[in-house]
Short mmCIF file of C-alpha atoms in Angstrom, two decimals:
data_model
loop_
_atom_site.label_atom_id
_atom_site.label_comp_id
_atom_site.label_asym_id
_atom_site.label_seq_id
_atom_site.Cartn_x
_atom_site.Cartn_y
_atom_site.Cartn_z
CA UNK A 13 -25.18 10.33 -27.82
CA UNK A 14 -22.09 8.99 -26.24
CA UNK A 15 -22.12 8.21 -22.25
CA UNK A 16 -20.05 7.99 -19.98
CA UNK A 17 -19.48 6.16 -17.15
CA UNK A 18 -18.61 8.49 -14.46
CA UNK A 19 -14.55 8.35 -13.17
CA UNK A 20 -14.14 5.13 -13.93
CA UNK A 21 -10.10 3.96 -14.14
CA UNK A 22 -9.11 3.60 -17.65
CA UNK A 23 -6.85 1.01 -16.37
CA UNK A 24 -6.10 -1.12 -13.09
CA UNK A 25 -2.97 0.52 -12.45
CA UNK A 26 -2.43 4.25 -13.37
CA UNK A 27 -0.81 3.52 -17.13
CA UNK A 28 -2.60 7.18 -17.85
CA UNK A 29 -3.26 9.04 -20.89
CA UNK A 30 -1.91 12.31 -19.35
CA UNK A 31 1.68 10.50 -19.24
CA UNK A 32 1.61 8.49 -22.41
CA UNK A 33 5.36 8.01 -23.29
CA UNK A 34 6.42 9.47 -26.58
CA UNK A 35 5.63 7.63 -29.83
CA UNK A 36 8.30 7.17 -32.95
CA UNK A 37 5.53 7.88 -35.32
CA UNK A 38 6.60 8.05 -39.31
CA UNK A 39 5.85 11.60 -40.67
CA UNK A 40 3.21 12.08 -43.10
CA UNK A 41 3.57 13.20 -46.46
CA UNK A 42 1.58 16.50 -45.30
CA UNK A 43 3.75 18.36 -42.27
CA UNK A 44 1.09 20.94 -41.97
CA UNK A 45 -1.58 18.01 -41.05
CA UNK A 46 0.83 16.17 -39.04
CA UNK A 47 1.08 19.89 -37.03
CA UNK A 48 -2.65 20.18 -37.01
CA UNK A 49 -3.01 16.61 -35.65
CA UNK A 50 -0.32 16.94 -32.71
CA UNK A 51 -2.09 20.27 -31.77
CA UNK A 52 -5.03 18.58 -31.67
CA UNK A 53 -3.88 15.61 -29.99
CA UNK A 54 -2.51 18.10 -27.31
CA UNK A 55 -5.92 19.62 -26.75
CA UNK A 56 -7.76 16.08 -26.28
CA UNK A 57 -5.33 15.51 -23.72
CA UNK A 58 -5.56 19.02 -21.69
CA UNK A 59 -9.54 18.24 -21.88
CA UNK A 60 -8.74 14.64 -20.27
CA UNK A 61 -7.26 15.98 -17.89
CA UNK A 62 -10.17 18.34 -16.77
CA UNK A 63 -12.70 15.25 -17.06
CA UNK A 64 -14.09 16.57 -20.78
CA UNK A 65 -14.53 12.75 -21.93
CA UNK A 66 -16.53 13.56 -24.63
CA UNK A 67 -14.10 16.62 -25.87
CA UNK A 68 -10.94 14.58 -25.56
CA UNK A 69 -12.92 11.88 -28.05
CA UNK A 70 -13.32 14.05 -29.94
CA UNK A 71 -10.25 16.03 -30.41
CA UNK A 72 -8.72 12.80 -30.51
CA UNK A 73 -10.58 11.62 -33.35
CA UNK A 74 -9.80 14.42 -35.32
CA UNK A 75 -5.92 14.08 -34.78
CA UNK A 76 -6.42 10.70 -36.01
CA UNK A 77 -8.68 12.29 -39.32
CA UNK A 78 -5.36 14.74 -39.64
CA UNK A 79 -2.59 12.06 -39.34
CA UNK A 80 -3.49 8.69 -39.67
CA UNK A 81 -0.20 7.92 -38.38
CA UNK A 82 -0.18 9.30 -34.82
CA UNK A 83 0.08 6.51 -32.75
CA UNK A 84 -0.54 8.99 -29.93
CA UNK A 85 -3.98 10.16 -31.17
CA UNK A 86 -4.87 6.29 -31.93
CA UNK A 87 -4.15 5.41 -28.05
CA UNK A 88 -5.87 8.02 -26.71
CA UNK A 89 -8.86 7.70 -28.64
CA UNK A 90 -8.78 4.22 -27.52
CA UNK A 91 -9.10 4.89 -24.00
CA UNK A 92 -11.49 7.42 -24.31
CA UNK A 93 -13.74 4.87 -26.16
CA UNK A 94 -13.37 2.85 -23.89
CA UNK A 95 -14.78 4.42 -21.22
CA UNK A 96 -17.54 5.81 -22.84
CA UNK A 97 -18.50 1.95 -23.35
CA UNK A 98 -18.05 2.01 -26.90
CA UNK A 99 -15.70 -1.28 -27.04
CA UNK A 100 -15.14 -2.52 -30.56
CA UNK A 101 -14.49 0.96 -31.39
CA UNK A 102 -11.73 0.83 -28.63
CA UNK A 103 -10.46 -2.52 -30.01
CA UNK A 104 -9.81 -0.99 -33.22
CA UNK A 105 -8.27 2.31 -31.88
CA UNK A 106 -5.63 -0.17 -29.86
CA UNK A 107 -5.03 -2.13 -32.64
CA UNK A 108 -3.94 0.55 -35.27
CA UNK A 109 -2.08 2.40 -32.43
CA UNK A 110 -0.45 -1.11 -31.68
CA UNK A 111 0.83 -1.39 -35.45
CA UNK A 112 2.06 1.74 -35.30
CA UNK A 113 4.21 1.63 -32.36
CA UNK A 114 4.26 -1.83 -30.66
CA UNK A 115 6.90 -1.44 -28.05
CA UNK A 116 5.08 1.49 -26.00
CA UNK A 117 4.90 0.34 -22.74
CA UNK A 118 2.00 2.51 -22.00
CA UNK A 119 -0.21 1.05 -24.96
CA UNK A 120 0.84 -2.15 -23.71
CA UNK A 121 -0.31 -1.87 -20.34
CA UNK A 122 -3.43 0.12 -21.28
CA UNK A 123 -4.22 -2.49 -24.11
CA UNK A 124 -3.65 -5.65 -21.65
CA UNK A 125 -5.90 -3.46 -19.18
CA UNK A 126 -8.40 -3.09 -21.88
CA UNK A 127 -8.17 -7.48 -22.93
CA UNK A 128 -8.45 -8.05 -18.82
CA UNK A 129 -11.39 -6.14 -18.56
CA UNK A 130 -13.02 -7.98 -21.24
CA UNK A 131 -12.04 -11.22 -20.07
CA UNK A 132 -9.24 -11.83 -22.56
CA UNK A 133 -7.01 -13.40 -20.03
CA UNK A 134 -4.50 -15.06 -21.92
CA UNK A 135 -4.42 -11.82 -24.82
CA UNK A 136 -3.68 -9.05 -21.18
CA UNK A 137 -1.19 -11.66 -19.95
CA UNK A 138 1.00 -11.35 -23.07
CA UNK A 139 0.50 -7.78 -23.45
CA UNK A 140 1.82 -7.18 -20.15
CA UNK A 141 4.67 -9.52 -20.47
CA UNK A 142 5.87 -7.48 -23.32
CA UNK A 143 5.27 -4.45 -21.73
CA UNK A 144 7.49 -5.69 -18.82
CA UNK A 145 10.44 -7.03 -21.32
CA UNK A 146 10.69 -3.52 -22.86
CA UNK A 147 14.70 -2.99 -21.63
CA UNK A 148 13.65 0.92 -22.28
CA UNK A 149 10.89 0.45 -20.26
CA UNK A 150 11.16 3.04 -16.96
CA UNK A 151 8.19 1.26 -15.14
CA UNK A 152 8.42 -2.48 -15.48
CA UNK A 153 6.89 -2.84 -11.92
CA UNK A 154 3.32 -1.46 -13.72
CA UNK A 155 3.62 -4.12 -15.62
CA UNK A 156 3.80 -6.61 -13.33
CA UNK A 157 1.20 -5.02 -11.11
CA UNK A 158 -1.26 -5.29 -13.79
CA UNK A 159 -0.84 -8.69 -14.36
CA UNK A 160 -0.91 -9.33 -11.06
CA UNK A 161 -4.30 -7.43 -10.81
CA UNK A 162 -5.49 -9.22 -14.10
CA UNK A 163 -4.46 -13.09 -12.43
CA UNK A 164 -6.79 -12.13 -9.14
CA UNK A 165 -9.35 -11.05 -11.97
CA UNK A 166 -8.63 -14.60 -13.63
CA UNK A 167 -8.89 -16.50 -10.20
CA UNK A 168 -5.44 -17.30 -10.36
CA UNK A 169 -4.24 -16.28 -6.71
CA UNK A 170 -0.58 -18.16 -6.85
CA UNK A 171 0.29 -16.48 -9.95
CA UNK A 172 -1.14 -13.08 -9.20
CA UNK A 173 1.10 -13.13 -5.42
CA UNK A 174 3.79 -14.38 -7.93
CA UNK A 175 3.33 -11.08 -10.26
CA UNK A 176 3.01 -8.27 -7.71
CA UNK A 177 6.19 -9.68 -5.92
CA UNK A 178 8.05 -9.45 -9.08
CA UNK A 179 6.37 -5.76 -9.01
CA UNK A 180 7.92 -4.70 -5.49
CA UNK A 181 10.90 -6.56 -5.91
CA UNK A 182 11.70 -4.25 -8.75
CA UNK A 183 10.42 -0.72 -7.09
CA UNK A 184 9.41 -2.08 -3.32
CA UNK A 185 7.37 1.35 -2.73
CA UNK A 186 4.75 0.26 -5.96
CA UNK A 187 2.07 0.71 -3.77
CA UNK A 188 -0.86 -1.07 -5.42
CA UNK A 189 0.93 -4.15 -5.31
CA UNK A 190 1.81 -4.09 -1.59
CA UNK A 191 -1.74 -3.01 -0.82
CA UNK A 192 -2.92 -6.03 -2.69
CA UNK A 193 -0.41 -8.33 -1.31
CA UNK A 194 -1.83 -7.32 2.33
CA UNK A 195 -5.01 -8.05 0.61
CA UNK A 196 -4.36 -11.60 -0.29
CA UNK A 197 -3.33 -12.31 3.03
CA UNK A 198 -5.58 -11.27 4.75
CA UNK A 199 -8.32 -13.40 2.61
CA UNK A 200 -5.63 -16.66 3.18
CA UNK A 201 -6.43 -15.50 7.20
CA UNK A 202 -2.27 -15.10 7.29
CA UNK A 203 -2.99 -11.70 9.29
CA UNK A 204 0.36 -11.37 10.10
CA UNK A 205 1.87 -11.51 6.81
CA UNK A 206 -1.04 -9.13 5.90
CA UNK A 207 0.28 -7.03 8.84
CA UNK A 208 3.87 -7.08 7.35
CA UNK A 209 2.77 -5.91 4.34
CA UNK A 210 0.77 -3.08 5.55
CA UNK A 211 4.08 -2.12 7.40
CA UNK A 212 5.85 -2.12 4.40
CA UNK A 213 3.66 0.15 3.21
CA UNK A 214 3.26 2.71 5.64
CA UNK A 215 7.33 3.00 4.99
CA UNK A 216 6.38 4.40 2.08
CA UNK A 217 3.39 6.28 2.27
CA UNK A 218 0.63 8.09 4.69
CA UNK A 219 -2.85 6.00 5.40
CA UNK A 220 -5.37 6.10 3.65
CA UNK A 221 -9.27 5.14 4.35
CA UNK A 222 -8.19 2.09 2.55
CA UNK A 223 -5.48 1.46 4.48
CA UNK A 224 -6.84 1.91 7.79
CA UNK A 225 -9.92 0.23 6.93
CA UNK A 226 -7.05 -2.89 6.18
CA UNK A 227 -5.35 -2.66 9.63
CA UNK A 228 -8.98 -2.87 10.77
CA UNK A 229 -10.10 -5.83 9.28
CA UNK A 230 -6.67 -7.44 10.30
CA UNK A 231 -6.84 -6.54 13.78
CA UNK A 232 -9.86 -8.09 13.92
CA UNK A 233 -8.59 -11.10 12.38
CA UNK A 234 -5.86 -10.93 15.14
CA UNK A 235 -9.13 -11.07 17.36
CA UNK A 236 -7.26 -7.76 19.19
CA UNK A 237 -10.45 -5.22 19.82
CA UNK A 238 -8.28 -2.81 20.89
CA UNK A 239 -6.40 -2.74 17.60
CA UNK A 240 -10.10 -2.79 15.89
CA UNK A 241 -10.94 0.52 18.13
CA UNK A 242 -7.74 1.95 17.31
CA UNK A 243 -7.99 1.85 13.52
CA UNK A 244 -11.51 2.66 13.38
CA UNK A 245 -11.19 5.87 15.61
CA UNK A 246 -8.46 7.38 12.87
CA UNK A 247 -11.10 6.60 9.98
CA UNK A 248 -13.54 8.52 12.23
CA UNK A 249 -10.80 11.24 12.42
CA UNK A 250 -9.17 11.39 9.82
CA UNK A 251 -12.32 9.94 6.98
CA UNK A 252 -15.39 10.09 8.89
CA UNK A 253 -17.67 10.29 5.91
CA UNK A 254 -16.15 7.31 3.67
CA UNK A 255 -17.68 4.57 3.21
CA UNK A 256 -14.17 2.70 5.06
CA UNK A 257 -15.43 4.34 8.17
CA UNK A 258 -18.81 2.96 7.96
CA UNK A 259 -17.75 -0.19 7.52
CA UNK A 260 -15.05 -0.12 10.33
CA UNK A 261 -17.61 0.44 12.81
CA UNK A 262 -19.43 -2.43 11.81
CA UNK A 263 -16.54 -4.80 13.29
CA UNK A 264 -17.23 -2.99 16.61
CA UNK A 265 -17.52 0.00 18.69
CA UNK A 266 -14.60 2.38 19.08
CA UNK A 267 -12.98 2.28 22.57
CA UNK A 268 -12.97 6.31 22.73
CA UNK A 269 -16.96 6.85 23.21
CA UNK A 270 -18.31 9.97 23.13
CA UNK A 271 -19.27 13.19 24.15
CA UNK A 272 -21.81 16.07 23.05
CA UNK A 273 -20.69 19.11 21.35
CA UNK A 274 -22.26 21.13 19.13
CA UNK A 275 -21.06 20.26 15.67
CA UNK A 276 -18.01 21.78 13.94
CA UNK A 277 -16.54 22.82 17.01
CA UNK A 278 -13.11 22.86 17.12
CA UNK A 279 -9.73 23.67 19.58
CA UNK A 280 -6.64 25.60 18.08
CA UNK A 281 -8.32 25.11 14.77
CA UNK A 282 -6.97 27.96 13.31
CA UNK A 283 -3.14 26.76 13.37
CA UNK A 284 -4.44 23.43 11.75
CA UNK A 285 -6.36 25.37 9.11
CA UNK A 286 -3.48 27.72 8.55
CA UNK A 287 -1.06 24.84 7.75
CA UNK A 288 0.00 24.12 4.58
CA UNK A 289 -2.72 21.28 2.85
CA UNK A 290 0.42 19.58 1.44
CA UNK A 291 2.56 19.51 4.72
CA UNK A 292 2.60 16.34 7.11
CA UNK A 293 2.01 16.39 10.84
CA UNK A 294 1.67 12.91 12.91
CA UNK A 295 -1.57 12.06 14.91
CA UNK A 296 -0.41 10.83 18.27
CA UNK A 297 -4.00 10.27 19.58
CA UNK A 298 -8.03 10.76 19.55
CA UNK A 299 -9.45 10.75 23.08
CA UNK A 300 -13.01 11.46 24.53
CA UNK A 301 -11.46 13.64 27.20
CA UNK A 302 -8.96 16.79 26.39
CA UNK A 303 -7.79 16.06 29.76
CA UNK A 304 -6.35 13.15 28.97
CA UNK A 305 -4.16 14.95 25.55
CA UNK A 306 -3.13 17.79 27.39
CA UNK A 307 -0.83 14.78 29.99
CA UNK A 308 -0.07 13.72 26.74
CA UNK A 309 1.49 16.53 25.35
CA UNK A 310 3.72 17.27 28.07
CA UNK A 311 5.41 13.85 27.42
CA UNK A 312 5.82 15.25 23.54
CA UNK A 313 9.40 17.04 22.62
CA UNK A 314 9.07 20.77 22.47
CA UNK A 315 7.10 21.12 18.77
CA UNK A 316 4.10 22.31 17.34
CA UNK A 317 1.21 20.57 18.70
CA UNK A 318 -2.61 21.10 18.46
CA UNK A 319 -5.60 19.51 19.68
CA UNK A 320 -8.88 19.55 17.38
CA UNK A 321 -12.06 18.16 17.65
CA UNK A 322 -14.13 16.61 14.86
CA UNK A 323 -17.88 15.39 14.82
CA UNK A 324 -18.45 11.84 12.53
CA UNK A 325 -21.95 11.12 13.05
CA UNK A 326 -22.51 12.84 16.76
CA UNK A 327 -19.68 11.35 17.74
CA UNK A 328 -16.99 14.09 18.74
CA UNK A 329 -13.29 13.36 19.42
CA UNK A 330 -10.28 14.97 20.81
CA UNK A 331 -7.16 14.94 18.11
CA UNK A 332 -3.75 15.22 19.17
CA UNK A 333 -1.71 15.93 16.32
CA UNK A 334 2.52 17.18 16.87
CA UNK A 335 4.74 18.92 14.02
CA UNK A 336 4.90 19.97 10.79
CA UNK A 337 6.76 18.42 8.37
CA UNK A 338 7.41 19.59 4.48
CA UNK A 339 8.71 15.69 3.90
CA UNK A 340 6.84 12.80 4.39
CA UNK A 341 10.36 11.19 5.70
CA UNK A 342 10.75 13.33 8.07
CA UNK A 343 6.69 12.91 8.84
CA UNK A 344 7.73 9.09 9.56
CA UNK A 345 10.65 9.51 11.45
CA UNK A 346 9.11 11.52 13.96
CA UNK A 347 6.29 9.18 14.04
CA UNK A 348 8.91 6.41 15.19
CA UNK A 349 10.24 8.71 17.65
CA UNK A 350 6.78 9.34 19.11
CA UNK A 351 6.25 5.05 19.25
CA UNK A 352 9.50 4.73 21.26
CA UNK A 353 8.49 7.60 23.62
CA UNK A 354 5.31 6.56 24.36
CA UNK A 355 5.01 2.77 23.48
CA UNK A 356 1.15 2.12 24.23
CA UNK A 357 0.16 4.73 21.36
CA UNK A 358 -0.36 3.86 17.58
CA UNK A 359 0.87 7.29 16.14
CA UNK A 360 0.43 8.10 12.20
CA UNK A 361 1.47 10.32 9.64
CA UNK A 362 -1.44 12.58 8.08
CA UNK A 363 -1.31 15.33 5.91
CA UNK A 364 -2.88 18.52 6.97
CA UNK A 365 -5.33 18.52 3.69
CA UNK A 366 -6.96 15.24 4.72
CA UNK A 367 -7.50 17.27 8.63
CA UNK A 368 -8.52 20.47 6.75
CA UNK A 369 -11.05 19.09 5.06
CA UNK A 370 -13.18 17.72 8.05
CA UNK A 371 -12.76 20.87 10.13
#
């Protein structure tokens, strides 16, 4: 029986079978199979997508049994072997999909993923690089990213920081590659270039555990508690049961403190649980003391604010959080807004889905 290994990423950077670009496959001499096979190739994708591993195999597999041609099916059953640990039978699956179609960028990058992971350094390196070359290729920066990725697997810092620059200097907002840029950084203790990066970032996107877990560990690089507190009092609040936050509070203990209440209690909850999950709002602060957001909210422009209060292991918080924002743009600019009006506070955009779910 086939097993699988939980969620794990078919590939470092999202190359995924759910967005394989289309394949120039040549027809078969049977169109009635080759209709069979894309219907079935169809379904092993659909049951990808709702974590069916074994189903997508498969369905796969049978596309492939219908039309030996469909570069498609090959690819897909490729990844699916691969993650259920079956590996030469992946290595064969890439190969014929390979012949059939070698200038797909996505079986490119997922067959260079597939080399890295196996250690085939050299073999992933020239995948990607023709993955990259592709002038029809709508996502060279993937490419790049994963052999950037693949060169930090290798050991080879310099040429990794080499590839995921090449990555963000063709789409700046590819976020894995800033991320890991930050990442490098900080490990060279160059905590402000780490910092920079972070910034960049956050121009792009909303924290994440990850990311807050980053501006931790640089802060405290920086040797700036303060900064440490800060960052580890919005994992509390905004990811108090990841394993970030845990280790955040190993660098030290959050400035705020705390205070007993009984758990799950919260203030204006309801307008924070009536939001929409996929709407933006920015936190402005977390405080022990309600006393101390309520002064704080008459500094705020006239918006919607609320004040919440969340309990990470016994340790309850105040939450100031103002507005509500459709676009993450407008999330950020109002964010900026809130730094210049009240320049000792570290305000960030969150979405309301990430609040909703610890209330």
């Amino acid at each position: 029986m086939v097993k699988f290994r939980g969620k794990r990423v078919l590939s470092v950077v999202a190359v995924l079978v759910l967005n394989l670009y289309g394949c120039a496959t040549q027809p078969t001499s049977d169109p009635a199979s080759q209709a069979e096979a894309e219907a079935r190739y169809q379904q092993a994708v659909n049951f990808a997508r709702s974590g069916k591993q074994m189903k997508a195999l498969e369905a796969a597999s049978q596309a492939v049994s219908l039309d030996p041609r469909n570069a498609k099916a090959h690819e897909l059953a490729a990844l699916m072997n691969q993650q259920a640990d079956r590996q030469e039978k992946a290595a064969i699956s890439f190969k014929q999909a390979l012949a059939l179609n070698p200038s797909s960028p996505s079986l490119l990058n997922n067959y260079g993923n597939f080399q890295c992971q196996r250690k085939n350094f050299a073999a992933a390196t020239e995948l990607f690089n023709r993955a990259a070359a592709i002038q029809t290729n709508p996502k060279p920066e993937i490419a790049y990213t994963n052999a950037g990725l693949c060169a930090l697997r290798a050991g080879d810092t310099p040429q990794a920081k080499q590839l995921l620059t090449q990555a963000i200097e063709v789409r700046a907002d590819q976020s894995v590659a800033v991320y890991q840029l930050a990442q490098i950084a900080l490990a060279e203790n160059d905590s402000l270039v780490a910092n920079s990066w972070l910034e960049q970032y956050l121009r792009h996107f909303p924290h994440t555990a990850k990311t807050l877990l980053l501006g931790a560990n640089i802060e405290n690089q920086l040797g700036n508690p303060l900064g440490v507190s800060d960052y580890t009092d919005k994992l509390l609040s905004g990811f108090p049961n990841s394993a970030e936050a845990t280790q955040a509070k190993q660098l030290g203990n959050p400035v705020s403190g705390a205070q007993h209440f009984a758990a799950g209690t919260t203030y204006d909850s309801s307008w924070v649980k009536n939001r929409n999950p996929t709407h933006f709002t920015v936190q402005i602060a977390t405080s022990k003391k309600k006393q101390e957001l309520d002064e704080l909210i008459k500094l705020l422009p006239a918006t919607e604010n609320a004040i919440f209060i969340i309990n990470p292991d016994g340790r309850p918080r105040f939450n100031l959080i103002a507005g509500n924002y459709s676009d993450f743009e407008d999330a950020q600019a109002a964010m900026l807004a809130v730094k210049k009006q009240l320049p000792t506070r570290r305000p960030w955009v969150r979405n309301f889905a990430g609040i909703q779910a610890n209330l």
